Amino acid sequence: AQSVTQPDIHITVSEGASLELRCNYSYGATPYLFWYVQSPGQGLQLLLKYFSGDTLVQGIKGFEAEFKRSQSSFNLRKPSVHWSDAAEYFCAVGARGFSGGYNKLIFGAGTRLAVHP
Amino acid sequence: DAGVTQSPTHLIKTRGQHVTLRCSPISGHKSVSWYQQVLGQGPQFIFQYYEKEERGRGNFPDRFSARQFPNYSSELNVNALLLGDSALYLCASSFSPNTEAFFGQGTRLTVV
């Protein structure tokens, strides 16, 4: 079955520290992979995506993620966290549908990030 | 540029009532998807429409239905509301199913 696991429900880091959020997926084919961020009561903002090609992808706000097929992982990283990064982060896999695209996103349960000053 | 817009932003309904949620995609986007996000969980896929045809359906009861209009806007309808339908309903649009999806701010539905 297709699924996404985010092992860490809650993470707290100090401002200026590095960050890594873990994401593991279960999917039978080459996946489309995404990271979204959600502030309280808000919609989801796309941070970055992986469709194919270079396995290290750069996103907005200084985030990057690395696709590792052998580990079925797509971990999100940031070298130096800012207080404004406090939010909930969701990893998602796009389940393939017709014509090579995807017809739905399967989300993990999310990781809530708190940032200490 | 306008992003994905959803209306209303909040609403309160009584059990057994019907509700219609609306979504306008980003200009030029032809695919719209709907997701339900219960508090403390990740979004769950409900429907995808592309070029006005249903392209995907999640594991939701028949009380949930949707449609896409010629201008690519979309409606999500939920009949016979249950307390468990209380959630944030998110709409996402993409140019096509091969491109990334952008989400609206959501509609917060409370069923009492």
mmCIF file with all atom_site columns, C-alpha atoms in Angstrom:
data_model
loop_
_atom_site.group_PDB
_atom_site.id
_atom_site.type_symbol
_atom_site.label_atom_id
_atom_site.label_alt_id
_atom_site.label_comp_id
_atom_site.label_asym_id
_atom_site.label_entity_id
_atom_site.label_seq_id
_atom_site.pdbx_PDB_ins_code
_atom_site.Cartn_x
_atom_site.Cartn_y
_atom_site.Cartn_z
_atom_site.occupancy
_atom_site.B_iso_or_equiv
_atom_site.pdbx_formal_charge
_atom_site.auth_seq_id
_atom_site.auth_comp_id
_atom_site.auth_asym_id
_atom_site.auth_atom_id
_atom_site.pdbx_PDB_model_num
ATOM 1   C CA . ALA A 1 1   ? 0.000   0.000  0.000   1.00 0.00 ? 1   ALA A CA 1
ATOM 2   C CA . GLN A 1 2   ? 1.124   3.531  -0.682  1.00 0.00 ? 2   GLN A CA 1
ATOM 3   C CA . SER A 1 3   ? 2.049   5.418  2.469   1.00 0.00 ? 3   SER A CA 1
ATOM 4   C CA . VAL A 1 4   ? 4.222   8.167  3.904   1.00 0.00 ? 4   VAL A CA 1
ATOM 5   C CA . THR A 1 5   ? 5.787   8.035  7.349   1.00 0.00 ? 5   THR A CA 1
ATOM 6   C CA . GLN A 1 6   ? 7.127   11.005 9.227   1.00 0.00 ? 6   GLN A CA 1
ATOM 7   C CA . PRO A 1 7   ? 8.688   9.430  12.309  1.00 0.00 ? 7   PRO A CA 1
ATOM 8   C CA . ASP A 1 8   ? 8.986   12.633 14.312  1.00 0.00 ? 8   ASP A CA 1
ATOM 9   C CA . ILE A 1 9   ? 5.707   14.114 15.494  1.00 0.00 ? 9   ILE A CA 1
ATOM 10  C CA . HIS A 1 10  ? 7.339   17.084 17.195  1.00 0.00 ? 10  HIS A CA 1
ATOM 11  C CA . ILE A 1 11  ? 10.837  18.580 16.935  1.00 0.00 ? 11  ILE A CA 1
ATOM 12  C CA . THR A 1 12  ? 12.310  21.515 18.819  1.00 0.00 ? 12  THR A CA 1
ATOM 13  C CA . VAL A 1 13  ? 15.480  23.261 17.686  1.00 0.00 ? 13  VAL A CA 1
ATOM 14  C CA . SER A 1 14  ? 17.284  26.432 18.651  1.00 0.00 ? 14  SER A CA 1
ATOM 15  C CA . GLU A 1 15  ? 17.334  29.352 16.272  1.00 0.00 ? 15  GLU A CA 1
ATOM 16  C CA . GLY A 1 16  ? 20.419  29.122 14.078  1.00 0.00 ? 16  GLY A CA 1
ATOM 17  C CA . ALA A 1 17  ? 20.741  25.359 14.492  1.00 0.00 ? 17  ALA A CA 1
ATOM 18  C CA . SER A 1 18  ? 20.540  22.953 11.585  1.00 0.00 ? 18  SER A CA 1
ATOM 19  C CA . LEU A 1 19  ? 17.388  20.968 10.890  1.00 0.00 ? 19  LEU A CA 1
ATOM 20  C CA . GLU A 1 20  ? 16.561  17.631 9.349   1.00 0.00 ? 20  GLU A CA 1
ATOM 21  C CA . LEU A 1 21  ? 12.995  16.335 9.079   1.00 0.00 ? 21  LEU A CA 1
ATOM 22  C CA . ARG A 1 22  ? 12.623  12.699 8.150   1.00 0.00 ? 22  ARG A CA 1
ATOM 23  C CA . CYS A 1 23  ? 10.272  11.234 5.579   1.00 0.00 ? 23  CYS A CA 1
ATOM 24  C CA . ASN A 1 24  ? 9.954   7.643  4.408   1.00 0.00 ? 24  ASN A CA 1
ATOM 25  C CA . TYR A 1 25  ? 7.569   6.481  1.737   1.00 0.00 ? 25  TYR A CA 1
ATOM 26  C CA . SER A 1 26  ? 6.174   3.238  0.453   1.00 0.00 ? 26  SER A CA 1
ATOM 27  C CA . TYR A 1 27  ? 5.399   3.299  -3.253  1.00 0.00 ? 27  TYR A CA 1
ATOM 28  C CA . GLY A 1 28  ? 5.855   0.729  -5.985  1.00 0.00 ? 28  GLY A CA 1
ATOM 29  C CA . ALA A 1 29  ? 7.136   2.998  -8.734  1.00 0.00 ? 29  ALA A CA 1
ATOM 30  C CA . THR A 1 30  ? 9.354   6.063  -9.019  1.00 0.00 ? 30  THR A CA 1
ATOM 31  C CA . PRO A 1 31  ? 7.524   8.598  -6.918  1.00 0.00 ? 31  PRO A CA 1
ATOM 32  C CA . TYR A 1 32  ? 6.718   12.244 -7.208  1.00 0.00 ? 32  TYR A CA 1
ATOM 33  C CA . LEU A 1 33  ? 7.765   13.677 -3.824  1.00 0.00 ? 33  LEU A CA 1
ATOM 34  C CA . PHE A 1 34  ? 6.864   16.919 -2.115  1.00 0.00 ? 34  PHE A CA 1
ATOM 35  C CA . TRP A 1 35  ? 7.373   18.883 1.075   1.00 0.00 ? 35  TRP A CA 1
ATOM 36  C CA . TYR A 1 36  ? 4.718   21.355 2.181   1.00 0.00 ? 36  TYR A CA 1
ATOM 37  C CA . VAL A 1 37  ? 4.625   23.702 5.178   1.00 0.00 ? 37  VAL A CA 1
ATOM 38  C CA . GLN A 1 38  ? 1.503   24.790 7.048   1.00 0.00 ? 38  GLN A CA 1
ATOM 39  C CA . SER A 1 39  ? 1.165   27.616 9.553   1.00 0.00 ? 39  SER A CA 1
ATOM 40  C CA . PRO A 1 40  ? -1.664  27.354 12.097  1.00 0.00 ? 40  PRO A CA 1
ATOM 41  C CA . GLY A 1 41  ? -5.083  27.672 10.494  1.00 0.00 ? 41  GLY A CA 1
ATOM 42  C CA . GLN A 1 42  ? -3.582  28.179 7.060   1.00 0.00 ? 42  GLN A CA 1
ATOM 43  C CA . GLY A 1 43  ? -3.330  26.236 3.826   1.00 0.00 ? 43  GLY A CA 1
ATOM 44  C CA . LEU A 1 44  ? -0.275  24.377 2.599   1.00 0.00 ? 44  LEU A CA 1
ATOM 45  C CA . GLN A 1 45  ? 2.684   26.078 0.951   1.00 0.00 ? 45  GLN A CA 1
ATOM 46  C CA . LEU A 1 46  ? 4.912   24.083 -1.383  1.00 0.00 ? 46  LEU A CA 1
ATOM 47  C CA . LEU A 1 47  ? 8.543   24.100 -0.252  1.00 0.00 ? 47  LEU A CA 1
ATOM 48  C CA . LEU A 1 48  ? 10.031  21.851 -2.904  1.00 0.00 ? 48  LEU A CA 1
ATOM 49  C CA . LYS A 1 49  ? 9.369   18.908 -5.175  1.00 0.00 ? 49  LYS A CA 1
ATOM 50  C CA . TYR A 1 50  ? 11.163  15.966 -6.750  1.00 0.00 ? 50  TYR A CA 1
ATOM 51  C CA . PHE A 1 51  ? 9.954   14.563 -10.053 1.00 0.00 ? 51  PHE A CA 1
ATOM 52  C CA . SER A 1 52  ? 13.145  13.180 -11.597 1.00 0.00 ? 52  SER A CA 1
ATOM 53  C CA . GLY A 1 53  ? 16.802  13.996 -12.216 1.00 0.00 ? 53  GLY A CA 1
ATOM 54  C CA . ASP A 1 54  ? 19.139  15.395 -9.579  1.00 0.00 ? 54  ASP A CA 1
ATOM 55  C CA . THR A 1 55  ? 18.318  13.746 -6.268  1.00 0.00 ? 55  THR A CA 1
ATOM 56  C CA . LEU A 1 56  ? 19.210  16.852 -4.266  1.00 0.00 ? 56  LEU A CA 1
ATOM 57  C CA . VAL A 1 57  ? 16.539  19.477 -4.772  1.00 0.00 ? 57  VAL A CA 1
ATOM 58  C CA . GLN A 1 58  ? 16.506  23.068 -3.630  1.00 0.00 ? 58  GLN A CA 1
ATOM 59  C CA . GLY A 1 59  ? 13.387  24.808 -2.466  1.00 0.00 ? 59  GLY A CA 1
ATOM 60  C CA . ILE A 1 60  ? 12.185  28.088 -1.108  1.00 0.00 ? 60  ILE A CA 1
ATOM 61  C CA . LYS A 1 61  ? 13.206  29.645 2.213   1.00 0.00 ? 61  LYS A CA 1
ATOM 62  C CA . GLY A 1 62  ? 16.606  27.919 2.145   1.00 0.00 ? 62  GLY A CA 1
ATOM 63  C CA . PHE A 1 63  ? 15.260  24.379 2.367   1.00 0.00 ? 63  PHE A CA 1
ATOM 64  C CA . GLU A 1 64  ? 16.619  21.398 0.476   1.00 0.00 ? 64  GLU A CA 1
ATOM 65  C CA . ALA A 1 65  ? 15.738  17.720 0.319   1.00 0.00 ? 65  ALA A CA 1
ATOM 66  C CA . GLU A 1 66  ? 17.496  14.599 -0.871  1.00 0.00 ? 66  GLU A CA 1
ATOM 67  C CA . PHE A 1 67  ? 15.799  11.659 -2.552  1.00 0.00 ? 67  PHE A CA 1
ATOM 68  C CA . LYS A 1 68  ? 17.389  8.343  -1.627  1.00 0.00 ? 68  LYS A CA 1
ATOM 69  C CA . ARG A 1 69  ? 15.779  5.519  -3.531  1.00 0.00 ? 69  ARG A CA 1
ATOM 70  C CA . SER A 1 70  ? 17.654  2.781  -1.653  1.00 0.00 ? 70  SER A CA 1
ATOM 71  C CA . GLN A 1 71  ? 16.286  4.067  1.662   1.00 0.00 ? 71  GLN A CA 1
ATOM 72  C CA . SER A 1 72  ? 12.857  5.157  0.344   1.00 0.00 ? 72  SER A CA 1
ATOM 73  C CA . SER A 1 73  ? 13.508  8.501  1.969   1.00 0.00 ? 73  SER A CA 1
ATOM 74  C CA . PHE A 1 74  ? 13.097  12.173 1.144   1.00 0.00 ? 74  PHE A CA 1
ATOM 75  C CA . ASN A 1 75  ? 14.450  14.076 4.124   1.00 0.00 ? 75  ASN A CA 1
ATOM 76  C CA . LEU A 1 76  ? 14.129  17.843 4.404   1.00 0.00 ? 76  LEU A CA 1
ATOM 77  C CA . ARG A 1 77  ? 17.078  19.925 5.599   1.00 0.00 ? 77  ARG A CA 1
ATOM 78  C CA . LYS A 1 78  ? 17.938  23.496 6.433   1.00 0.00 ? 78  LYS A CA 1
ATOM 79  C CA . PRO A 1 79  ? 21.393  24.603 7.590   1.00 0.00 ? 79  PRO A CA 1
ATOM 80  C CA . SER A 1 80  ? 20.220  27.401 9.878   1.00 0.00 ? 80  SER A CA 1
ATOM 81  C CA . VAL A 1 81  ? 16.688  27.640 11.249  1.00 0.00 ? 81  VAL A CA 1
ATOM 82  C CA . HIS A 1 82  ? 14.897  30.958 11.759  1.00 0.00 ? 82  HIS A CA 1
ATOM 83  C CA . TRP A 1 83  ? 12.142  31.598 14.292  1.00 0.00 ? 83  TRP A CA 1
ATOM 84  C CA . SER A 1 84  ? 9.725   32.097 11.387  1.00 0.00 ? 84  SER A CA 1
ATOM 85  C CA . ASP A 1 85  ? 10.250  28.464 10.339  1.00 0.00 ? 85  ASP A CA 1
ATOM 86  C CA . ALA A 1 86  ? 8.112   27.277 13.245  1.00 0.00 ? 86  ALA A CA 1
ATOM 87  C CA . ALA A 1 87  ? 5.190   25.483 11.592  1.00 0.00 ? 87  ALA A CA 1
ATOM 88  C CA . GLU A 1 88  ? 3.975   22.023 10.625  1.00 0.00 ? 88  GLU A CA 1
ATOM 89  C CA . TYR A 1 89  ? 5.750   20.242 7.819   1.00 0.00 ? 89  TYR A CA 1
ATOM 90  C CA . PHE A 1 90  ? 4.184   17.603 5.613   1.00 0.00 ? 90  PHE A CA 1
ATOM 91  C CA . CYS A 1 91  ? 5.875   15.167 3.291   1.00 0.00 ? 91  CYS A CA 1
ATOM 92  C CA . ALA A 1 92  ? 3.761   13.801 0.447   1.00 0.00 ? 92  ALA A CA 1
ATOM 93  C CA . VAL A 1 93  ? 4.024   11.319 -2.391  1.00 0.00 ? 93  VAL A CA 1
ATOM 94  C CA . GLY A 1 94  ? 2.102   11.748 -5.616  1.00 0.00 ? 94  GLY A CA 1
ATOM 95  C CA . ALA A 1 95  ? 0.357   8.521  -6.586  1.00 0.00 ? 95  ALA A CA 1
ATOM 96  C CA . ARG A 1 96  ? 0.556   8.065  -10.321 1.00 0.00 ? 96  ARG A CA 1
ATOM 97  C CA . GLY A 1 97  ? -2.629  8.198  -12.330 1.00 0.00 ? 97  GLY A CA 1
ATOM 98  C CA . PHE A 1 98  ? -3.281  8.565  -16.003 1.00 0.00 ? 98  PHE A CA 1
ATOM 99  C CA . SER A 1 99  ? -0.839  9.821  -18.602 1.00 0.00 ? 99  SER A CA 1
ATOM 100 C CA . GLY A 1 100 ? 2.120   9.610  -16.237 1.00 0.00 ? 100 GLY A CA 1
ATOM 101 C CA . GLY A 1 101 ? 0.852   12.293 -13.929 1.00 0.00 ? 101 GLY A CA 1
ATOM 102 C CA . TYR A 1 102 ? -0.407  11.842 -10.405 1.00 0.00 ? 102 TYR A CA 1
ATOM 103 C CA . ASN A 1 103 ? -4.019  12.012 -9.376  1.00 0.00 ? 103 ASN A CA 1
ATOM 104 C CA . LYS A 1 104 ? -3.639  12.324 -5.618  1.00 0.00 ? 104 LYS A CA 1
ATOM 105 C CA . LEU A 1 105 ? -1.182  13.270 -2.914  1.00 0.00 ? 105 LEU A CA 1
ATOM 106 C CA . ILE A 1 106 ? -0.647  10.917 0.003   1.00 0.00 ? 106 ILE A CA 1
ATOM 107 C CA . PHE A 1 107 ? 0.492   12.878 3.033   1.00 0.00 ? 107 PHE A CA 1
ATOM 108 C CA . GLY A 1 108 ? 2.350   11.918 6.148   1.00 0.00 ? 108 GLY A CA 1
ATOM 109 C CA . ALA A 1 109 ? 0.966   12.859 9.544   1.00 0.00 ? 109 ALA A CA 1
ATOM 110 C CA . GLY A 1 110 ? 3.247   15.876 9.745   1.00 0.00 ? 110 GLY A CA 1
ATOM 111 C CA . THR A 1 111 ? 6.087   17.075 11.956  1.00 0.00 ? 111 THR A CA 1
ATOM 112 C CA . ARG A 1 112 ? 5.498   20.104 14.145  1.00 0.00 ? 112 ARG A CA 1
ATOM 113 C CA . LEU A 1 113 ? 8.604   22.264 14.407  1.00 0.00 ? 113 LEU A CA 1
ATOM 114 C CA . ALA A 1 114 ? 9.164   24.571 17.345  1.00 0.00 ? 114 ALA A CA 1
ATOM 115 C CA . VAL A 1 115 ? 12.064  27.046 17.342  1.00 0.00 ? 115 VAL A CA 1
ATOM 116 C CA . HIS A 1 116 ? 13.623  28.303 20.565  1.00 0.00 ? 116 HIS A CA 1
ATOM 117 C CA . PRO A 1 117 ? 15.218  31.760 20.524  1.00 0.00 ? 117 PRO A CA 1
ATOM 118 C CA . ASP B 2 1   ? -1.224  37.023 -9.075  1.00 0.00 ? 1   ASP B CA 1
ATOM 119 C CA . ALA B 2 2   ? -4.193  35.495 -7.327  1.00 0.00 ? 2   ALA B CA 1
ATOM 120 C CA . GLY B 2 3   ? -3.593  32.134 -5.775  1.00 0.00 ? 3   GLY B CA 1
ATOM 121 C CA . VAL B 2 4   ? -6.157  29.440 -5.144  1.00 0.00 ? 4   VAL B CA 1
ATOM 122 C CA . THR B 2 5   ? -9.191  31.020 -3.522  1.00 0.00 ? 5   THR B CA 1
ATOM 123 C CA . GLN B 2 6   ? -11.725 29.173 -1.417  1.00 0.00 ? 6   GLN B CA 1
ATOM 124 C CA . SER B 2 7   ? -15.032 30.278 -0.010  1.00 0.00 ? 7   SER B CA 1
ATOM 125 C CA . PRO B 2 8   ? -16.310 30.548 2.576   1.00 0.00 ? 8   PRO B CA 1
ATOM 126 C CA . THR B 2 9   ? -13.358 30.623 4.978   1.00 0.00 ? 9   THR B CA 1
ATOM 127 C CA . HIS B 2 10  ? -15.415 29.381 7.907   1.00 0.00 ? 10  HIS B CA 1
ATOM 128 C CA . LEU B 2 11  ? -18.875 27.991 8.384   1.00 0.00 ? 11  LEU B CA 1
ATOM 129 C CA . ILE B 2 12  ? -20.920 26.204 10.978  1.00 0.00 ? 12  ILE B CA 1
ATOM 130 C CA . LYS B 2 13  ? -23.558 23.659 10.045  1.00 0.00 ? 13  LYS B CA 1
ATOM 131 C CA . THR B 2 14  ? -25.913 21.384 11.935  1.00 0.00 ? 14  THR B CA 1
ATOM 132 C CA . ARG B 2 15  ? -25.856 17.596 11.682  1.00 0.00 ? 15  ARG B CA 1
ATOM 133 C CA . GLY B 2 16  ? -27.914 16.386 8.734   1.00 0.00 ? 16  GLY B CA 1
ATOM 134 C CA . GLN B 2 17  ? -27.538 19.580 6.733   1.00 0.00 ? 17  GLN B CA 1
ATOM 135 C CA . HIS B 2 18  ? -25.897 19.973 3.362   1.00 0.00 ? 18  HIS B CA 1
ATOM 136 C CA . VAL B 2 19  ? -22.885 22.143 2.555   1.00 0.00 ? 19  VAL B CA 1
ATOM 137 C CA . THR B 2 20  ? -21.269 23.464 -0.623  1.00 0.00 ? 20  THR B CA 1
ATOM 138 C CA . LEU B 2 21  ? -17.653 24.608 -0.665  1.00 0.00 ? 21  LEU B CA 1
ATOM 139 C CA . ARG B 2 22  ? -16.192 26.546 -3.559  1.00 0.00 ? 22  ARG B CA 1
ATOM 140 C CA . CYS B 2 23  ? -12.756 26.803 -5.107  1.00 0.00 ? 23  CYS B CA 1
ATOM 141 C CA . SER B 2 24  ? -11.278 28.996 -7.824  1.00 0.00 ? 24  SER B CA 1
ATOM 142 C CA . PRO B 2 25  ? -7.973  27.712 -9.196  1.00 0.00 ? 25  PRO B CA 1
ATOM 143 C CA . ILE B 2 26  ? -4.971  29.739 -10.198 1.00 0.00 ? 26  ILE B CA 1
ATOM 144 C CA . SER B 2 27  ? -5.533  31.277 -13.613 1.00 0.00 ? 27  SER B CA 1
ATOM 145 C CA . GLY B 2 28  ? -4.534  28.799 -16.309 1.00 0.00 ? 28  GLY B CA 1
ATOM 146 C CA . HIS B 2 29  ? -4.729  25.773 -14.034 1.00 0.00 ? 29  HIS B CA 1
ATOM 147 C CA . LYS B 2 30  ? -7.023  23.054 -15.267 1.00 0.00 ? 30  LYS B CA 1
ATOM 148 C CA . SER B 2 31  ? -6.780  20.518 -12.455 1.00 0.00 ? 31  SER B CA 1
ATOM 149 C CA . VAL B 2 32  ? -8.465  20.883 -9.070  1.00 0.00 ? 32  VAL B CA 1
ATOM 150 C CA . SER B 2 33  ? -8.226  18.517 -6.129  1.00 0.00 ? 33  SER B CA 1
ATOM 151 C CA . TRP B 2 34  ? -9.998  18.444 -2.777  1.00 0.00 ? 34  TRP B CA 1
ATOM 152 C CA . TYR B 2 35  ? -8.574  17.285 0.546   1.00 0.00 ? 35  TYR B CA 1
ATOM 153 C CA . GLN B 2 36  ? -9.962  16.908 4.062   1.00 0.00 ? 36  GLN B CA 1
ATOM 154 C CA . GLN B 2 37  ? -7.681  17.694 6.977   1.00 0.00 ? 37  GLN B CA 1
ATOM 155 C CA . VAL B 2 38  ? -8.875  16.662 10.395  1.00 0.00 ? 38  VAL B CA 1
ATOM 156 C CA . LEU B 2 39  ? -7.182  18.422 13.293  1.00 0.00 ? 39  LEU B CA 1
ATOM 157 C CA . GLY B 2 40  ? -3.787  16.916 14.038  1.00 0.00 ? 40  GLY B CA 1
ATOM 158 C CA . GLN B 2 41  ? -3.598  14.839 10.864  1.00 0.00 ? 41  GLN B CA 1
ATOM 159 C CA . GLY B 2 42  ? -2.288  15.159 7.333   1.00 0.00 ? 42  GLY B CA 1
ATOM 160 C CA . PRO B 2 43  ? -4.701  15.987 4.508   1.00 0.00 ? 43  PRO B CA 1
ATOM 161 C CA . GLN B 2 44  ? -6.685  13.113 3.018   1.00 0.00 ? 44  GLN B CA 1
ATOM 162 C CA . PHE B 2 45  ? -7.479  13.024 -0.703  1.00 0.00 ? 45  PHE B CA 1
ATOM 163 C CA . ILE B 2 46  ? -11.151 13.309 -1.647  1.00 0.00 ? 46  ILE B CA 1
ATOM 164 C CA . PHE B 2 47  ? -11.360 14.084 -5.391  1.00 0.00 ? 47  PHE B CA 1
ATOM 165 C CA . GLN B 2 48  ? -9.355  15.220 -8.367  1.00 0.00 ? 48  GLN B CA 1
ATOM 166 C CA . TYR B 2 49  ? -10.848 16.841 -11.455 1.00 0.00 ? 49  TYR B CA 1
ATOM 167 C CA . TYR B 2 50  ? -9.016  17.600 -14.664 1.00 0.00 ? 50  TYR B CA 1
ATOM 168 C CA . GLU B 2 51  ? -10.569 19.213 -17.689 1.00 0.00 ? 51  GLU B CA 1
ATOM 169 C CA . LYS B 2 52  ? -13.963 18.907 -15.993 1.00 0.00 ? 52  LYS B CA 1
ATOM 170 C CA . GLU B 2 53  ? -13.751 15.142 -15.589 1.00 0.00 ? 53  GLU B CA 1
ATOM 171 C CA . GLU B 2 54  ? -13.257 13.199 -12.378 1.00 0.00 ? 54  GLU B CA 1
ATOM 172 C CA . ARG B 2 55  ? -9.785  11.672 -12.434 1.00 0.00 ? 55  ARG B CA 1
ATOM 173 C CA . GLY B 2 56  ? -9.511  10.308 -8.944  1.00 0.00 ? 56  GLY B CA 1
ATOM 174 C CA . ARG B 2 57  ? -11.624 9.597  -5.901  1.00 0.00 ? 57  ARG B CA 1
ATOM 175 C CA . GLY B 2 58  ? -10.490 8.889  -2.373  1.00 0.00 ? 58  GLY B CA 1
ATOM 176 C CA . ASN B 2 59  ? -12.027 6.641  0.237   1.00 0.00 ? 59  ASN B CA 1
ATOM 177 C CA . PHE B 2 60  ? -14.963 8.843  1.191   1.00 0.00 ? 60  PHE B CA 1
ATOM 178 C CA . PRO B 2 61  ? -18.666 7.974  1.326   1.00 0.00 ? 61  PRO B CA 1
ATOM 179 C CA . ASP B 2 62  ? -21.112 8.875  -1.417  1.00 0.00 ? 62  ASP B CA 1
ATOM 180 C CA . ARG B 2 63  ? -22.292 11.794 0.697   1.00 0.00 ? 63  ARG B CA 1
ATOM 181 C CA . PHE B 2 64  ? -19.292 13.588 -0.768  1.00 0.00 ? 64  PHE B CA 1
ATOM 182 C CA . SER B 2 65  ? -19.529 14.774 -4.364  1.00 0.00 ? 65  SER B CA 1
ATOM 183 C CA . ALA B 2 66  ? -17.843 17.383 -6.499  1.00 0.00 ? 66  ALA B CA 1
ATOM 184 C CA . ARG B 2 67  ? -17.835 18.908 -9.915  1.00 0.00 ? 67  ARG B CA 1
ATOM 185 C CA . GLN B 2 68  ? -15.703 21.180 -12.048 1.00 0.00 ? 68  GLN B CA 1
ATOM 186 C CA . PHE B 2 69  ? -17.141 23.940 -14.176 1.00 0.00 ? 69  PHE B CA 1
ATOM 187 C CA . PRO B 2 70  ? -16.123 25.141 -17.667 1.00 0.00 ? 70  PRO B CA 1
ATOM 188 C CA . ASN B 2 71  ? -14.073 27.936 -16.086 1.00 0.00 ? 71  ASN B CA 1
ATOM 189 C CA . TYR B 2 72  ? -12.238 25.236 -14.055 1.00 0.00 ? 72  TYR B CA 1
ATOM 190 C CA . SER B 2 73  ? -13.635 26.353 -10.726 1.00 0.00 ? 73  SER B CA 1
ATOM 191 C CA . SER B 2 74  ? -14.977 23.590 -8.543  1.00 0.00 ? 74  SER B CA 1
ATOM 192 C CA . GLU B 2 75  ? -17.528 22.800 -5.875  1.00 0.00 ? 75  GLU B CA 1
ATOM 193 C CA . LEU B 2 76  ? -17.403 20.176 -3.161  1.00 0.00 ? 76  LEU B CA 1
ATOM 194 C CA . ASN B 2 77  ? -20.759 19.082 -1.794  1.00 0.00 ? 77  ASN B CA 1
ATOM 195 C CA . VAL B 2 78  ? -21.341 17.137 1.382   1.00 0.00 ? 78  VAL B CA 1
ATOM 196 C CA . ASN B 2 79  ? -24.806 15.820 2.239   1.00 0.00 ? 79  ASN B CA 1
ATOM 197 C CA . ALA B 2 80  ? -26.215 14.611 5.550   1.00 0.00 ? 80  ALA B CA 1
ATOM 198 C CA . LEU B 2 81  ? -23.413 16.151 7.569   1.00 0.00 ? 81  LEU B CA 1
ATOM 199 C CA . LEU B 2 82  ? -21.962 14.230 10.492  1.00 0.00 ? 82  LEU B CA 1
ATOM 200 C CA . LEU B 2 83  ? -19.993 15.542 13.435  1.00 0.00 ? 83  LEU B CA 1
ATOM 201 C CA . GLY B 2 84  ? -16.982 13.720 12.003  1.00 0.00 ? 84  GLY B CA 1
ATOM 202 C CA . ASP B 2 85  ? -17.099 15.869 8.881   1.00 0.00 ? 85  ASP B CA 1
ATOM 203 C CA . SER B 2 86  ? -15.760 18.781 10.917  1.00 0.00 ? 86  SER B CA 1
ATOM 204 C CA . ALA B 2 87  ? -12.404 19.572 9.339   1.00 0.00 ? 87  ALA B CA 1
ATOM 205 C CA . LEU B 2 88  ? -10.377 21.962 7.212   1.00 0.00 ? 88  LEU B CA 1
ATOM 206 C CA . TYR B 2 89  ? -11.248 21.380 3.560   1.00 0.00 ? 89  TYR B CA 1
ATOM 207 C CA . LEU B 2 90  ? -8.427  22.236 1.218   1.00 0.00 ? 90  LEU B CA 1
ATOM 208 C CA . CYS B 2 91  ? -8.548  22.842 -2.487  1.00 0.00 ? 91  CYS B CA 1
ATOM 209 C CA . ALA B 2 92  ? -5.442  22.538 -4.643  1.00 0.00 ? 92  ALA B CA 1
ATOM 210 C CA . SER B 2 93  ? -4.917  23.475 -8.263  1.00 0.00 ? 93  SER B CA 1
ATOM 211 C CA . SER B 2 94  ? -2.290  22.524 -10.800 1.00 0.00 ? 94  SER B CA 1
ATOM 212 C CA . PHE B 2 95  ? -1.765  23.219 -14.467 1.00 0.00 ? 95  PHE B CA 1
ATOM 213 C CA . SER B 2 96  ? -2.026  19.500 -15.145 1.00 0.00 ? 96  SER B CA 1
ATOM 214 C CA . PRO B 2 97  ? -1.686  16.260 -13.202 1.00 0.00 ? 97  PRO B CA 1
ATOM 215 C CA . ASN B 2 98  ? 2.019   16.294 -14.126 1.00 0.00 ? 98  ASN B CA 1
ATOM 216 C CA . THR B 2 99  ? 2.786   19.514 -12.286 1.00 0.00 ? 99  THR B CA 1
ATOM 217 C CA . GLU B 2 100 ? 2.923   20.584 -8.682  1.00 0.00 ? 100 GLU B CA 1
ATOM 218 C CA . ALA B 2 101 ? -0.234  21.462 -6.770  1.00 0.00 ? 101 ALA B CA 1
ATOM 219 C CA . PHE B 2 102 ? -0.819  24.765 -5.009  1.00 0.00 ? 102 PHE B CA 1
ATOM 220 C CA . PHE B 2 103 ? -3.219  24.919 -2.094  1.00 0.00 ? 103 PHE B CA 1
ATOM 221 C CA . GLY B 2 104 ? -5.761  27.470 -1.003  1.00 0.00 ? 104 GLY B CA 1
ATOM 222 C CA . GLN B 2 105 ? -6.219  28.661 2.580   1.00 0.00 ? 105 GLN B CA 1
ATOM 223 C CA . GLY B 2 106 ? -8.999  26.194 3.166   1.00 0.00 ? 106 GLY B CA 1
ATOM 224 C CA . THR B 2 107 ? -12.547 26.246 4.469   1.00 0.00 ? 107 THR B CA 1
ATOM 225 C CA . ARG B 2 108 ? -12.975 25.443 8.140   1.00 0.00 ? 108 ARG B CA 1
ATOM 226 C CA . LEU B 2 109 ? -16.217 23.455 8.522   1.00 0.00 ? 109 LEU B CA 1
ATOM 227 C CA . THR B 2 110 ? -17.662 22.879 11.962  1.00 0.00 ? 110 THR B CA 1
ATOM 228 C CA . VAL B 2 111 ? -20.624 20.526 12.319  1.00 0.00 ? 111 VAL B CA 1
ATOM 229 C CA . VAL B 2 112 ? -22.611 20.850 15.552  1.00 0.00 ? 112 VAL B CA 1
#
